[in-house]
């Protein structure tokens, strides 16, 4: 049986797409449905809102980070809920290059999913119909756009005017509308929305959004449109065999400072035999007892700089583990935390772990953003020399000190632009680059293999 599934897209960033999608997911759960959320692209923050709305982890769908067959297989494996809701990224056609590779439209076409277009109608009337028509008919790139929802509408009269124009001029149904909701705010900071993990009041705002969607959007018609999908054959994934009969205890950072992970990548670690144990550099006094490897994801160490620096017992535990050869892998914010010191945007510096001989300083502008290719120059705890991997960078800080020597990184489309990246220190690897373990399952296998080898040495 093919369950309903659809993509929520918008004309551009800032159209209220994440706010609406979160409200839509919460509305569907209020109807008693099990909703599986997905997010197009490499984003870590928007998925935290979708997961909070659905009450289950959100999965990323990224055509650059994941080879096409794996993208399809992971989607089909995880979409077995009552309904799958996929939030797009940026505007519908915005992706890599003018052809929009890996965009929301590209993903919808690849996965054969219908698209619900959310349109910001705050400053328009009949002109909204022209926007909808253009998005529905862009030559060679248009996915199956099946319906429209109007956002930030001024009231009933405004909604009627825009609805009539869109339906008469585009022949696409308008399933409902949402008003401007100044009491529901999803605040932002330099990397995007403030993560859901930091917002104690979020549940109340999601319930408010959900009730508005229930009252104003025809969900039954939406589910009917989303059910008109081809019953595609299953797309198999590679068989993953645990490395050991005894689980390998892998700590992973999970608190307000560090929580940027792809859920499917964590699941892959578990499939290879990892027992994932959360650890908080903010609140814990030490790594979890029996830790055999550490994976620290990205996040906001600069926002919680004093708390991280003041947790001396945890920093001491981390230094001892590194000195003892614990396999450690860190991305972006974790790399900053592993350095000697970090200076925040106010010029305030604190000393941190000192596992890497680098200093990082926050700036007021984006330093790197976008898809990259990673060429591995030396063997690491995660990779073998000579591997090439897809990745993503997004950071405002700059690092100085010892020269990076693990990678040569190049832009995904303009490979003439390249730079050194990645730091090695004993059994530690850290980099600004975010990788997805499903891009090449040898990555988690090698990482856990390092832990298993260390276990065997210690047993003897």
Short mmCIF file of N, CA, C and O in Angstrom, two decimals, residues 39-132:
data_model
loop_
_atom_site.label_atom_id
_atom_site.label_comp_id
_atom_site.label_asym_id
_atom_site.label_seq_id
_atom_site.Cartn_x
_atom_site.Cartn_y
_atom_site.Cartn_z
N UNK A 39 13.00 16.71 5.57
CA UNK A 39 13.46 18.04 5.17
C UNK A 39 14.40 17.90 3.99
O UNK A 39 15.38 17.13 4.05
N UNK A 40 14.13 18.63 2.91
CA UNK A 40 15.04 18.65 1.76
C UNK A 40 16.25 19.49 2.12
O UNK A 40 16.13 20.57 2.69
N UNK A 41 17.44 18.97 1.76
CA UNK A 41 18.65 19.73 1.97
C UNK A 41 19.42 19.30 3.20
O UNK A 41 19.02 18.41 3.94
N UNK A 42 20.57 19.98 3.45
CA UNK A 42 21.46 19.58 4.53
C UNK A 42 21.17 20.25 5.87
O UNK A 42 21.96 20.15 6.80
N UNK A 43 20.04 20.93 5.98
CA UNK A 43 19.70 21.72 7.16
C UNK A 43 19.58 20.84 8.41
O UNK A 43 19.05 19.74 8.37
N UNK A 44 20.09 21.36 9.55
CA UNK A 44 19.94 20.67 10.83
C UNK A 44 18.88 21.32 11.72
O UNK A 44 18.40 20.69 12.66
N UNK A 45 18.54 22.58 11.47
CA UNK A 45 17.72 23.34 12.42
C UNK A 45 16.23 23.20 12.13
O UNK A 45 15.44 22.87 13.03
N UNK A 46 15.81 23.43 10.88
CA UNK A 46 14.38 23.26 10.56
C UNK A 46 13.87 21.87 10.93
O UNK A 46 12.75 21.74 11.43
N UNK A 47 14.67 20.80 10.72
CA UNK A 47 14.17 19.49 11.13
C UNK A 47 13.83 19.38 12.61
O UNK A 47 12.99 18.57 13.00
N UNK A 48 14.48 20.20 13.45
CA UNK A 48 14.16 20.13 14.88
C UNK A 48 12.73 20.60 15.15
O UNK A 48 12.07 20.11 16.06
N UNK A 49 12.23 21.54 14.35
CA UNK A 49 10.85 22.00 14.48
C UNK A 49 9.88 20.94 13.96
O UNK A 49 8.84 20.67 14.58
N UNK A 50 10.22 20.35 12.82
CA UNK A 50 9.33 19.33 12.25
C UNK A 50 9.25 18.11 13.16
O UNK A 50 8.19 17.51 13.32
N UNK A 51 10.39 17.75 13.75
CA UNK A 51 10.40 16.62 14.68
C UNK A 51 9.57 16.92 15.92
O UNK A 51 8.82 16.06 16.41
N UNK A 52 9.68 18.14 16.44
CA UNK A 52 8.88 18.52 17.60
C UNK A 52 7.39 18.48 17.28
O UNK A 52 6.57 18.06 18.11
N UNK A 53 7.03 18.90 16.08
CA UNK A 53 5.62 18.89 15.69
C UNK A 53 5.08 17.48 15.52
O UNK A 53 3.92 17.20 15.86
N UNK A 54 5.91 16.57 15.01
CA UNK A 54 5.45 15.21 14.71
C UNK A 54 5.62 14.25 15.88
O UNK A 54 4.96 13.22 15.94
N UNK A 55 6.55 14.57 16.79
CA UNK A 55 6.83 13.65 17.87
C UNK A 55 7.66 12.46 17.44
O UNK A 55 7.65 11.42 18.09
N UNK A 56 8.41 12.61 16.34
CA UNK A 56 9.32 11.56 15.87
C UNK A 56 10.42 12.21 15.06
O UNK A 56 10.24 13.33 14.54
N UNK A 57 11.58 11.57 14.92
CA UNK A 57 12.72 12.22 14.24
C UNK A 57 12.41 12.60 12.81
O UNK A 57 11.70 11.89 12.09
N UNK A 58 12.96 13.74 12.40
CA UNK A 58 12.86 14.19 11.01
C UNK A 58 14.06 13.67 10.24
O UNK A 58 15.18 13.60 10.77
N UNK A 59 13.85 13.30 8.98
CA UNK A 59 14.91 12.77 8.12
C UNK A 59 15.26 13.78 7.03
O UNK A 59 14.37 14.46 6.50
N UNK A 60 16.55 13.86 6.69
CA UNK A 60 16.99 14.75 5.62
C UNK A 60 17.02 14.02 4.29
O UNK A 60 17.41 12.85 4.23
N UNK A 61 16.63 14.72 3.24
CA UNK A 61 16.69 14.21 1.86
C UNK A 61 17.57 15.16 1.06
O UNK A 61 17.16 16.28 0.76
N UNK A 62 18.78 14.71 0.74
CA UNK A 62 19.72 15.61 0.06
C UNK A 62 20.39 14.88 -1.09
O UNK A 62 21.14 13.92 -0.88
N UNK A 63 20.12 15.33 -2.30
CA UNK A 63 20.63 14.67 -3.49
C UNK A 63 22.12 14.82 -3.72
O UNK A 63 22.70 14.06 -4.49
N UNK A 64 22.75 15.81 -3.08
CA UNK A 64 24.21 15.92 -3.17
C UNK A 64 24.89 14.97 -2.19
O UNK A 64 25.84 14.26 -2.55
N UNK A 65 24.40 14.93 -0.97
CA UNK A 65 25.03 14.11 0.06
C UNK A 65 24.73 12.62 -0.12
O UNK A 65 25.52 11.79 0.32
N UNK A 66 23.61 12.30 -0.73
CA UNK A 66 23.18 10.90 -0.87
C UNK A 66 23.07 10.53 -2.34
O UNK A 66 22.37 11.20 -3.11
N UNK A 67 23.73 9.45 -2.77
CA UNK A 67 23.52 8.97 -4.14
C UNK A 67 22.04 8.68 -4.38
O UNK A 67 21.32 8.25 -3.46
N UNK A 68 21.58 8.92 -5.62
CA UNK A 68 20.16 8.80 -5.94
C UNK A 68 19.47 7.55 -5.44
O UNK A 68 18.42 7.62 -4.80
N UNK A 69 20.01 6.35 -5.71
CA UNK A 69 19.35 5.13 -5.24
C UNK A 69 19.22 5.07 -3.72
O UNK A 69 18.21 4.59 -3.20
N UNK A 70 20.23 5.57 -2.99
CA UNK A 70 20.14 5.56 -1.53
C UNK A 70 19.11 6.58 -1.05
O UNK A 70 18.39 6.35 -0.07
N UNK A 71 19.05 7.73 -1.72
CA UNK A 71 18.04 8.74 -1.39
C UNK A 71 16.65 8.13 -1.49
O UNK A 71 15.81 8.27 -0.58
N UNK A 72 16.38 7.45 -2.60
CA UNK A 72 15.07 6.83 -2.80
C UNK A 72 14.80 5.74 -1.77
O UNK A 72 13.71 5.66 -1.20
N UNK A 73 15.81 4.90 -1.54
CA UNK A 73 15.62 3.79 -0.63
C UNK A 73 15.38 4.25 0.81
O UNK A 73 14.51 3.73 1.51
N UNK A 74 16.14 5.25 1.25
CA UNK A 74 15.96 5.76 2.60
C UNK A 74 14.59 6.42 2.75
O UNK A 74 13.93 6.26 3.79
N UNK A 75 14.16 7.15 1.73
CA UNK A 75 12.83 7.77 1.81
C UNK A 75 11.75 6.70 1.92
O UNK A 75 10.86 6.79 2.78
N UNK A 76 11.80 5.71 1.06
CA UNK A 76 10.74 4.70 1.07
C UNK A 76 10.74 3.90 2.36
O UNK A 76 9.69 3.53 2.88
N UNK A 77 11.93 3.63 2.90
CA UNK A 77 12.00 2.87 4.15
C UNK A 77 11.43 3.66 5.32
O UNK A 77 10.75 3.10 6.19
N UNK A 78 11.66 4.98 5.34
CA UNK A 78 11.23 5.78 6.48
C UNK A 78 9.82 6.35 6.33
O UNK A 78 9.26 6.85 7.30
N UNK A 79 9.25 6.30 5.13
CA UNK A 79 7.96 6.95 4.89
C UNK A 79 6.77 6.09 5.29
O UNK A 79 5.63 6.46 5.03
N UNK A 80 7.02 4.94 5.92
CA UNK A 80 5.93 4.04 6.27
C UNK A 80 5.19 4.51 7.51
O UNK A 80 5.16 3.86 8.54
N UNK A 81 4.58 5.68 7.43
CA UNK A 81 3.70 6.21 8.47
C UNK A 81 2.34 6.42 7.82
O UNK A 81 2.12 6.05 6.66
N UNK A 82 1.39 7.02 8.54
CA UNK A 82 0.09 7.31 7.93
C UNK A 82 0.23 8.33 6.81
O UNK A 82 -0.51 8.29 5.82
N UNK A 83 1.18 9.26 6.97
CA UNK A 83 1.43 10.27 5.95
C UNK A 83 2.87 10.77 6.10
O UNK A 83 3.38 10.88 7.21
N UNK A 84 3.52 11.02 4.98
CA UNK A 84 4.87 11.60 4.98
C UNK A 84 4.79 13.03 4.47
O UNK A 84 4.20 13.30 3.42
N UNK A 85 5.36 13.96 5.23
CA UNK A 85 5.36 15.38 4.88
C UNK A 85 6.80 15.83 4.69
O UNK A 85 7.63 15.71 5.61
N UNK A 86 7.13 16.33 3.50
CA UNK A 86 8.49 16.73 3.15
C UNK A 86 8.53 18.24 3.02
O UNK A 86 7.90 18.81 2.12
N UNK A 87 9.26 18.91 3.92
CA UNK A 87 9.42 20.35 3.76
C UNK A 87 10.56 20.63 2.80
O UNK A 87 11.65 20.06 2.91
N UNK A 88 10.31 21.52 1.84
CA UNK A 88 11.34 21.88 0.88
C UNK A 88 12.39 22.79 1.48
O UNK A 88 12.36 23.14 2.66
N UNK A 89 13.34 23.19 0.62
CA UNK A 89 14.42 24.08 1.03
C UNK A 89 14.40 25.30 0.11
O UNK A 89 14.18 25.18 -1.09
N UNK A 90 14.57 26.47 0.69
CA UNK A 90 14.58 27.74 -0.06
C UNK A 90 13.34 27.81 -0.97
O UNK A 90 12.26 27.35 -0.62
N UNK A 91 13.50 28.44 -2.15
CA UNK A 91 12.40 28.43 -3.11
C UNK A 91 12.34 27.10 -3.85
O UNK A 91 13.32 26.35 -3.89
N UNK A 92 11.21 26.81 -4.47
CA UNK A 92 10.97 25.50 -5.08
C UNK A 92 12.09 25.07 -6.02
O UNK A 92 12.49 23.90 -6.02
N UNK A 93 12.63 25.98 -6.81
CA UNK A 93 13.62 25.62 -7.83
C UNK A 93 15.06 25.96 -7.45
O UNK A 93 15.97 25.77 -8.24
N UNK A 94 15.28 26.45 -6.24
CA UNK A 94 16.61 26.90 -5.86
C UNK A 94 17.47 25.72 -5.42
O UNK A 94 17.17 25.03 -4.44
N UNK A 95 18.55 25.51 -6.16
CA UNK A 95 19.46 24.40 -5.86
C UNK A 95 20.84 24.74 -6.36
O UNK A 95 21.26 25.90 -6.39
N UNK A 96 21.56 23.73 -6.80
CA UNK A 96 22.93 23.91 -7.27
C UNK A 96 22.91 24.30 -8.74
O UNK A 96 22.51 23.52 -9.60
N UNK A 97 23.33 25.54 -9.03
CA UNK A 97 23.37 26.01 -10.42
C UNK A 97 22.02 26.41 -10.95
O UNK A 97 20.98 26.23 -10.32
N UNK A 98 21.99 26.96 -12.17
CA UNK A 98 20.73 27.45 -12.76
C UNK A 98 19.74 26.34 -13.04
O UNK A 98 18.53 26.59 -13.15
N UNK A 99 20.22 25.09 -13.17
CA UNK A 99 19.29 23.98 -13.40
C UNK A 99 18.67 23.47 -12.12
O UNK A 99 17.84 22.54 -12.14
N UNK A 100 19.06 24.03 -10.98
CA UNK A 100 18.42 23.68 -9.71
C UNK A 100 18.66 22.26 -9.25
O UNK A 100 17.75 21.64 -8.70
N UNK A 101 19.88 21.75 -9.43
CA UNK A 101 20.18 20.41 -8.95
C UNK A 101 19.94 20.32 -7.44
O UNK A 101 20.31 21.22 -6.69
N UNK A 102 19.34 19.23 -7.01
CA UNK A 102 19.10 18.89 -5.60
C UNK A 102 18.13 19.86 -4.92
O UNK A 102 18.02 19.89 -3.69
N UNK A 103 17.42 20.65 -5.70
CA UNK A 103 16.43 21.57 -5.16
C UNK A 103 15.20 20.80 -4.70
O UNK A 103 15.08 19.58 -4.85
N UNK A 104 14.23 21.53 -4.16
CA UNK A 104 12.95 20.92 -3.78
C UNK A 104 12.28 20.31 -4.99
O UNK A 104 11.75 19.18 -4.93
N UNK A 105 12.27 21.02 -6.11
CA UNK A 105 11.65 20.50 -7.33
C UNK A 105 12.37 19.25 -7.80
O UNK A 105 11.73 18.26 -8.20
N UNK A 106 13.69 19.25 -7.80
CA UNK A 106 14.48 18.09 -8.21
C UNK A 106 14.14 16.89 -7.33
O UNK A 106 13.95 15.77 -7.82
N UNK A 107 14.05 17.12 -6.02
CA UNK A 107 13.74 16.03 -5.09
C UNK A 107 12.34 15.50 -5.31
O UNK A 107 12.11 14.28 -5.28
N UNK A 108 11.38 16.40 -5.52
CA UNK A 108 10.00 15.97 -5.76
C UNK A 108 9.90 15.13 -7.02
O UNK A 108 9.19 14.10 -7.06
N UNK A 109 10.62 15.54 -8.06
CA UNK A 109 10.60 14.74 -9.30
C UNK A 109 11.28 13.40 -9.09
O UNK A 109 10.78 12.36 -9.54
N UNK A 110 12.40 13.40 -8.40
CA UNK A 110 13.16 12.16 -8.18
C UNK A 110 12.34 11.14 -7.38
O UNK A 110 12.37 9.94 -7.65
N UNK A 111 11.57 11.63 -6.38
CA UNK A 111 10.80 10.74 -5.52
C UNK A 111 9.35 10.61 -5.96
O UNK A 111 8.56 9.93 -5.30
N UNK A 112 9.00 11.25 -7.08
CA UNK A 112 7.65 11.18 -7.63
C UNK A 112 6.60 11.61 -6.61
O UNK A 112 5.61 10.93 -6.35
N UNK A 113 6.82 12.81 -6.02
CA UNK A 113 5.93 13.33 -4.99
C UNK A 113 5.19 14.57 -5.48
O UNK A 113 5.78 15.43 -6.13
N UNK A 114 3.90 14.67 -5.15
CA UNK A 114 3.16 15.90 -5.47
C UNK A 114 3.59 17.04 -4.56
O UNK A 114 4.12 16.81 -3.47
N UNK A 115 3.37 18.26 -5.03
CA UNK A 115 3.85 19.45 -4.31
C UNK A 115 2.69 20.35 -3.93
O UNK A 115 1.82 20.66 -4.76
N UNK A 116 2.67 20.77 -2.67
CA UNK A 116 1.76 21.79 -2.17
C UNK A 116 2.57 23.08 -2.07
O UNK A 116 3.58 23.13 -1.36
N UNK A 117 2.14 24.12 -2.78
CA UNK A 117 2.88 25.38 -2.80
C UNK A 117 2.29 26.36 -1.78
O UNK A 117 1.11 26.69 -1.83
N UNK A 118 3.13 26.81 -0.86
CA UNK A 118 2.75 27.83 0.11
C UNK A 118 3.18 29.18 -0.45
O UNK A 118 4.36 29.38 -0.75
N UNK A 119 2.23 30.09 -0.56
CA UNK A 119 2.51 31.39 -1.17
C UNK A 119 2.26 32.50 -0.16
O UNK A 119 1.20 32.54 0.48
N UNK A 120 3.23 33.37 0.01
CA UNK A 120 3.07 34.53 0.87
C UNK A 120 2.19 35.54 0.13
O UNK A 120 2.61 36.16 -0.85
N UNK A 121 0.95 35.70 0.60
CA UNK A 121 -0.01 36.57 -0.07
C UNK A 121 -0.15 37.93 0.60
O UNK A 121 -1.06 38.70 0.26
N UNK A 122 0.75 38.25 1.53
CA UNK A 122 0.59 39.46 2.34
C UNK A 122 0.49 40.73 1.51
O UNK A 122 -0.28 41.63 1.83
N UNK A 123 1.23 40.83 0.41
CA UNK A 123 1.27 42.08 -0.36
C UNK A 123 0.76 41.88 -1.78
O UNK A 123 1.13 42.62 -2.68
N UNK A 124 -0.12 40.90 -1.99
CA UNK A 124 -0.59 40.65 -3.35
C UNK A 124 -2.05 40.26 -3.40
O UNK A 124 -2.69 39.98 -2.38
N UNK A 125 -2.58 40.22 -4.61
CA UNK A 125 -3.95 39.76 -4.84
C UNK A 125 -3.92 38.91 -6.11
O UNK A 125 -3.46 37.78 -6.10
N UNK A 126 -4.34 39.49 -7.26
CA UNK A 126 -4.31 38.72 -8.52
C UNK A 126 -2.88 38.36 -8.92
O UNK A 126 -2.64 37.34 -9.55
N UNK A 127 -1.93 39.19 -8.53
CA UNK A 127 -0.53 38.89 -8.86
C UNK A 127 -0.09 37.56 -8.27
O UNK A 127 0.84 36.92 -8.79
N UNK A 128 -0.70 37.12 -7.18
CA UNK A 128 -0.36 35.83 -6.60
C UNK A 128 -0.60 34.71 -7.61
O UNK A 128 0.14 33.73 -7.68
N UNK A 129 -1.66 34.88 -8.42
CA UNK A 129 -1.96 33.87 -9.44
C UNK A 129 -0.85 33.78 -10.47
O UNK A 129 -0.53 32.68 -10.96
N UNK A 130 -0.24 34.91 -10.80
CA UNK A 130 0.86 34.89 -11.75
C UNK A 130 2.06 34.13 -11.18
O UNK A 130 2.74 33.37 -11.89
N UNK A 131 2.32 34.33 -9.90
CA UNK A 131 3.41 33.60 -9.24
C UNK A 131 3.13 32.10 -9.28
O UNK A 131 3.99 31.29 -9.65
N UNK A 132 1.93 31.71 -8.92
CA UNK A 132 1.56 30.29 -8.90
C UNK A 132 1.67 29.70 -10.30
O UNK A 132 2.21 28.61 -10.50
#
